[in-house]
XYZ file of N, CA and C in Angstrom:
486
model
N 4.949 73.195 45.245
C 5.635 72.044 45.737
C 4.916 70.761 45.313
N 3.598 70.765 45.434
C 2.830 69.581 45.062
C 2.943 69.306 43.569
N 2.987 70.374 42.763
C 3.060 70.198 41.321
C 4.379 69.576 40.899
N 5.491 69.954 41.551
C 6.779 69.388 41.215
C 6.832 67.905 41.562
N 6.263 67.539 42.696
C 6.257 66.135 43.113
C 5.386 65.291 42.173
N 4.235 65.816 41.771
C 3.348 65.102 40.856
C 3.991 64.974 39.484
N 4.651 66.028 39.021
C 5.309 65.985 37.726
C 6.463 64.980 37.732
N 7.212 64.955 38.804
C 8.333 64.008 38.909
C 7.821 62.573 38.953
N 6.733 62.344 39.647
C 6.157 60.992 39.726
C 5.667 60.530 38.366
N 5.016 61.416 37.634
C 4.530 61.051 36.296
C 5.687 60.752 35.354
N 6.747 61.557 35.407
C 7.908 61.307 34.561
C 8.584 59.985 34.918
N 8.655 59.669 36.209
C 9.255 58.406 36.638
C 8.436 57.216 36.142
N 7.123 57.297 36.246
C 6.257 56.224 35.748
C 6.380 56.076 34.237
N 6.404 57.182 33.514
C 6.531 57.138 32.065
C 7.863 56.519 31.653
N 8.926 56.889 32.330
C 10.252 56.343 32.033
C 10.302 54.843 32.313
N 9.646 54.395 33.431
C 9.634 52.973 33.787
C 8.883 52.160 32.737
N 7.703 52.607 32.343
C 6.909 51.855 31.367
C 7.568 51.813 29.995
N 8.165 52.937 29.559
C 8.841 52.908 28.264
C 10.078 52.042 28.318
N 10.748 52.005 29.427
C 11.927 51.146 29.548
C 11.549 49.682 29.458
N 10.459 49.302 30.112
C 10.001 47.905 30.065
C 9.563 47.548 28.652
N 8.826 48.421 27.994
C 8.375 48.149 26.636
C 9.553 48.059 25.670
N 10.550 48.948 25.842
C 11.722 48.916 24.976
C 12.501 47.618 25.186
N 12.623 47.189 26.447
C 13.325 45.936 26.752
C 12.599 44.750 26.115
N 11.276 44.713 26.246
C 10.509 43.620 25.652
C 10.604 43.639 24.130
N 10.676 44.819 23.543
C 10.776 44.910 22.085
C 12.145 44.436 21.594
N 13.195 44.812 22.283
C 14.554 44.473 21.846
C 14.885 43.012 22.140
N 14.560 42.530 23.343
C 15.019 41.211 23.771
C 13.937 40.138 23.734
N 12.859 40.378 23.072
C 11.799 39.370 23.028
C 12.171 38.268 22.047
N 11.761 37.059 22.382
C 11.998 35.925 21.491
C 10.735 35.689 20.676
N 10.898 35.329 19.429
C 9.705 35.049 18.615
C 9.011 33.782 19.114
N 7.726 33.737 18.905
C 6.932 32.606 19.384
C 6.579 31.670 18.241
N 6.407 30.414 18.602
C 5.917 29.412 17.661
C 4.397 29.492 17.676
N 3.792 29.521 16.505
C 2.340 29.612 16.389
C 1.771 28.227 16.124
N 0.680 27.903 16.822
C 0.009 26.616 16.631
C -1.430 26.893 16.228
N -1.822 26.365 15.072
C -3.204 26.497 14.588
C -3.859 25.131 14.607
N -5.085 25.089 15.106
C -5.807 23.819 15.172
C -6.564 23.598 13.866
N -6.406 22.411 13.309
C -7.111 22.009 12.095
C -8.120 20.924 12.444
N -8.947 20.552 11.492
C -9.956 19.511 11.744
C -9.299 18.159 11.978
N -8.245 17.851 11.230
C -7.612 16.536 11.337
C -6.344 16.561 12.174
N -5.932 17.715 12.695
C -4.711 17.788 13.495
C -4.378 19.220 13.849
N -3.060 19.529 13.880
C -2.606 20.886 14.163
C -1.521 21.265 13.163
N -1.313 22.585 13.034
C -0.236 23.092 12.185
C 0.686 23.914 13.074
N 1.969 23.519 13.137
C 2.985 24.235 13.903
C 3.722 25.143 12.926
N 3.693 26.465 13.193
C 4.309 27.442 12.298
C 5.469 28.104 13.033
N 6.663 27.988 12.467
C 7.857 28.609 13.042
C 7.911 30.080 12.631
N 8.574 30.946 13.440
C 8.710 32.357 13.067
C 9.585 32.528 11.819
N 9.684 33.761 11.337
C 10.499 34.048 10.148
C 11.955 33.661 10.394
N 12.613 33.209 9.349
C 14.022 32.801 9.345
C 14.287 31.538 10.159
N 13.255 30.822 10.575
C 13.433 29.555 11.287
C 13.003 28.423 10.364
N 13.626 27.278 10.524
C 13.317 26.105 9.707
C 12.831 24.972 10.595
N 11.913 24.155 10.260
C 11.051 24.222 9.083
C 10.014 25.327 9.261
N 9.539 25.846 8.152
C 8.594 26.965 8.216
C 7.281 26.543 8.870
N 6.744 25.404 8.460
C 5.516 24.894 9.085
C 5.494 23.376 9.004
N 4.826 22.793 9.986
C 4.686 21.339 10.060
C 3.238 21.023 10.387
N 2.626 20.132 9.620
C 1.251 19.708 9.887
C 1.288 18.334 10.541
N 0.616 18.217 11.677
C 0.625 16.972 12.451
C -0.788 16.430 12.564
N -0.939 15.128 12.349
C -2.233 14.473 12.544
C -2.415 14.161 14.022
N -3.669 14.025 14.420
C -3.977 13.713 15.819
C -3.779 12.221 16.059
N -2.546 11.842 16.343
C -2.212 10.456 16.666
C -1.248 10.458 17.837
N -1.294 9.402 18.637
C -0.428 9.317 19.810
C 1.053 9.301 19.445
N 1.416 8.732 18.300
C 2.838 8.642 17.959
C 3.408 9.989 17.498
N 2.587 11.031 17.336
C 3.085 12.374 17.019
C 3.382 13.186 18.272
N 3.263 12.582 19.449
C 3.561 13.267 20.695
C 5.071 13.308 20.884
N 5.642 14.510 20.823
C 7.082 14.689 21.048
C 7.408 16.175 21.033
N 8.702 16.475 21.151
C 9.168 17.849 21.135
C 9.577 18.223 19.713
N 9.075 19.358 19.239
C 9.393 19.845 17.903
C 10.277 21.084 18.035
N 11.223 21.225 17.111
C 12.220 22.295 17.187
C 12.198 23.132 15.914
N 12.209 24.459 16.105
C 12.399 25.399 15.005
C 13.828 25.930 15.132
N 14.614 25.819 14.066
C 16.037 26.153 14.130
C 16.347 27.318 13.203
N 17.025 28.346 13.764
C 17.514 29.472 12.964
C 19.010 29.291 12.708
N 19.724 28.967 13.752
C 21.148 28.636 13.648
C 21.426 27.556 14.688
N 22.676 27.190 14.813
C 23.023 26.131 15.767
C 22.750 26.562 17.207
N 22.824 27.850 17.474
C 22.624 28.342 18.842
C 21.209 28.841 19.085
N 20.510 29.237 18.053
C 19.158 29.770 18.216
C 18.136 28.715 17.812
N 17.503 28.155 18.824
C 16.479 27.131 18.591
C 15.271 27.439 19.459
N 14.114 27.215 18.902
C 12.857 27.314 19.653
C 12.254 25.918 19.718
N 11.782 25.551 20.897
C 11.227 24.207 21.066
C 9.795 24.309 21.574
N 8.997 23.355 21.129
C 7.621 23.229 21.614
C 7.327 21.748 21.783
N 6.670 21.421 22.889
C 6.299 20.030 23.150
C 4.825 19.864 22.811
N 4.536 18.919 21.941
C 3.160 18.657 21.500
C 2.749 17.299 22.035
N 1.620 17.256 22.727
C 1.122 15.993 23.283
C -0.270 15.730 22.734
N -0.424 14.565 22.126
C -1.724 14.124 21.623
C -2.214 12.993 22.502
N -3.465 13.044 22.879
C -4.102 11.940 23.599
C -5.348 11.572 22.828
N -5.339 10.374 22.291
C -6.506 9.930 21.528
C -7.148 8.752 22.236
N -8.411 8.586 21.990
C -9.179 7.517 22.617
C -9.936 6.794 21.512
N -9.795 5.470 21.468
C -10.438 4.706 20.404
C -11.936 4.537 20.623
N -12.362 4.320 21.860
C -13.772 4.031 22.147
C -14.449 5.183 22.884
N -14.037 6.390 22.627
C -14.605 7.541 23.328
C -15.841 8.058 22.601
N -16.740 8.646 23.371
C -17.931 9.275 22.825
C -17.894 10.733 23.253
N -18.023 11.619 22.299
C -18.001 13.034 22.614
C -19.407 13.466 23.021
N -19.522 14.006 24.212
C -20.816 14.453 24.713
C -20.859 15.969 24.678
N -21.784 16.492 23.920
C -22.004 17.921 23.956
C -23.239 18.180 24.814
N -23.565 19.428 25.004
C -24.652 19.790 25.918
C -26.002 19.291 25.417
N -26.213 19.263 24.104
C -27.500 18.811 23.568
C -27.684 17.305 23.769
N -26.618 16.534 23.692
C -26.728 15.091 23.931
C -27.123 14.815 25.371
N -26.508 15.524 26.297
C -26.815 15.327 27.717
C -28.251 15.744 28.004
N -28.689 16.881 27.460
C -30.071 17.337 27.670
C -31.051 16.334 27.073
N -30.751 15.791 25.899
C -31.624 14.789 25.276
C -31.743 13.532 26.111
N -30.619 13.076 26.696
C -30.676 11.882 27.545
C -31.495 12.134 28.804
N -31.334 13.297 29.409
C -32.083 13.608 30.633
C -33.573 13.703 30.331
N -33.943 14.399 29.269
C -35.365 14.534 28.913
C -35.950 13.175 28.548
N -35.221 12.364 27.795
C -35.699 11.019 27.452
C -35.907 10.154 28.676
N -35.006 10.258 29.645
C -35.134 9.485 30.878
C -36.363 9.922 31.668
N -36.603 11.221 31.756
C -37.777 11.722 32.488
C -39.061 11.290 31.790
N -39.124 11.396 30.469
C -40.326 10.999 29.722
C -40.585 9.504 29.882
N -39.548 8.682 29.787
C -39.724 7.236 29.945
C -40.215 6.896 31.345
N -39.691 7.563 32.361
C -40.137 7.321 33.738
C -41.602 7.701 33.911
N -42.019 8.815 33.345
C -43.419 9.243 33.452
C -44.335 8.261 32.727
N -43.957 7.806 31.533
C -44.785 6.857 30.775
C -44.933 5.547 31.540
N -43.854 5.042 32.101
C -43.933 3.792 32.874
C -44.784 3.992 34.117
N -44.632 5.128 34.801
C -45.437 5.402 35.994
C -46.917 5.493 35.682
N -47.281 6.169 34.604
C -48.697 6.281 34.213
C -49.244 4.915 33.825
N -48.458 4.121 33.114
C -48.912 2.772 32.739
C -49.168 1.897 33.948
N -48.271 1.931 34.924
C -48.470 1.140 36.148
C -49.687 1.641 36.906
N -49.877 2.959 36.979
C -51.040 3.505 37.670
C -52.338 3.071 36.997
N -52.392 3.137 35.673
C -53.617 2.759 34.971
C -53.918 1.272 35.130
N -52.904 0.432 35.093
C -53.142 -1.001 35.285
C -53.563 -1.320 36.713
N -52.997 -0.634 37.682
C -53.317 -0.923 39.077
C -54.670 -0.357 39.489
N -55.131 0.690 38.832
C -56.383 1.318 39.253
C -57.603 0.820 38.480
N -57.474 -0.174 37.640
C -58.631 -0.711 36.924
C -59.564 -1.399 37.913
N -60.880 -1.139 37.769
C -61.859 -1.785 38.641
C -62.166 -3.172 38.112
N -62.358 -4.076 39.027
C -62.671 -5.454 38.650
C -64.167 -5.546 38.360
N -64.565 -6.260 37.316
C -65.965 -6.344 36.925
C -66.730 -7.381 37.728
N -66.081 -8.285 38.343
C -66.769 -9.315 39.112
C -65.759 -10.266 39.716
N -66.287 -11.259 40.430
C -65.363 -12.214 41.033
C -64.686 -13.062 39.953
N -63.541 -13.499 40.272
C -62.796 -14.333 39.343
C -63.361 -15.743 39.422
N -63.780 -16.274 38.283
C -64.379 -17.600 38.227
C -63.299 -18.590 37.821
N -63.258 -19.681 38.590
C -62.270 -20.708 38.286
C -62.935 -21.821 37.491
N -62.270 -22.358 36.521
C -62.788 -23.466 35.729
C -62.420 -24.816 36.339
N -61.780 -24.790 37.453
C -61.345 -26.008 38.108
C -62.457 -26.579 38.961
N -62.518 -27.864 39.038
C -63.539 -28.489 39.880
C -63.152 -28.335 41.338
N -64.159 -28.179 42.159
C -63.924 -28.001 43.584
C -63.524 -29.316 44.219
N -62.631 -29.245 45.144
C -62.189 -30.451 45.848
C -62.643 -30.404 47.304
N -63.737 -29.706 47.556
C -64.194 -29.600 48.939
C -64.653 -30.942 49.487
N -65.205 -31.801 48.647
C -65.631 -33.117 49.124
C -64.430 -33.932 49.558
N -63.327 -33.815 48.809
C -62.123 -34.541 49.190
C -61.605 -34.052 50.526
N -61.683 -32.739 50.762
C -61.199 -32.182 52.024
C -62.051 -32.676 53.183
N -63.360 -32.704 52.980
C -64.242 -33.176 54.049
C -64.017 -34.645 54.340
N -63.801 -35.426 53.316
C -63.615 -36.854 53.557
C -62.315 -37.108 54.296
N -61.308 -36.303 54.054
C -60.047 -36.475 54.781
C -60.227 -36.013 56.210
N -60.965 -34.907 56.403
C -61.124 -34.349 57.732
C -61.977 -35.250 58.637
N -63.025 -35.815 58.068
C -63.946 -36.626 58.866
C -63.680 -38.109 58.706
N -62.530 -38.509 58.383
C -62.246 -39.919 58.200
C -62.463 -40.649 59.534
N -63.199 -41.652 59.475
C -63.472 -42.425 60.686
C -64.654 -41.912 61.477
N -65.193 -40.744 61.162
C -66.355 -40.233 61.883
C -67.575 -40.440 61.015
N -68.687 -40.610 61.637
C -69.927 -40.795 60.889
C -70.669 -39.482 60.912
N -70.615 -38.803 59.839
C -71.261 -37.503 59.748
C -72.454 -37.628 58.848
N -73.544 -37.122 59.324
C -74.768 -37.192 58.543
C -75.296 -35.791 58.334
N -75.885 -35.577 57.193
C -76.461 -34.278 56.896
C -77.605 -34.010 57.846
N -77.709 -32.770 58.306
C -78.781 -32.413 59.207
C -78.444 -32.646 60.658
N -77.306 -33.194 60.977
C -76.924 -33.442 62.364
C -76.525 -32.115 62.991
N -77.045 -31.888 64.193
C -76.767 -30.641 64.887
C -75.540 -30.793 65.766
N -74.836 -29.695 65.847
C -73.638 -29.702 66.664
C -73.642 -28.422 67.493
N -72.725 -28.268 68.394
C -72.658 -27.095 69.255
C -72.429 -25.832 68.433
N -71.588 -25.937 67.483
C -71.256 -24.760 66.680
C -72.389 -24.368 65.741
N -73.235 -25.290 65.356
C -74.384 -24.946 64.527
C -75.326 -24.026 65.276
N -75.469 -24.230 66.547
C -76.376 -23.408 67.340
C -75.812 -22.006 67.548
N -74.506 -21.874 67.628
C -73.908 -20.550 67.806
C -74.102 -19.670 66.573
N -74.087 -20.284 65.420
C -74.222 -19.515 64.191
C -75.632 -18.955 64.064
N -76.668 -19.713 64.496
C -78.054 -19.301 64.307
C -78.589 -18.469 65.458
N -77.816 -18.228 66.458
C -78.269 -17.420 67.574
C -78.434 -15.976 67.161
N -79.438 -15.292 67.719
C -79.674 -13.892 67.370
C -79.609 -13.015 68.564
């Protein structure tokens, strides 16, 4: 009993698949072939269709529907769309990797340069070539007061206390 059921199932599956393949073989429509070229594309119509092949350049004005005609009733259509960019830059993986590595190297070089400049030890005090104006400051501060060298004041005693 099991063998008859398995045999019938296999025959049914075989009949279904061959029927589908036969239908696709008999009623299939031929396809338009498109080959990409360096400067554009080539549209190739199937046998007995006109025009046999058409070469199109990559330009925006070539964007439209193209038709392969066998007879008045049998036509195959394909829509071709071109999008071009005048100021575009094509980025491949090596360009992106080069930019990233260059950016990292430049950042490291700038960081090391700033570190080396900031960590330099100073050799001594910075000497100014300008004349001191401390006398001018004292004369403005003590204007009207009679200050004499060697005069003791309250604050002088605080400094010398031990």
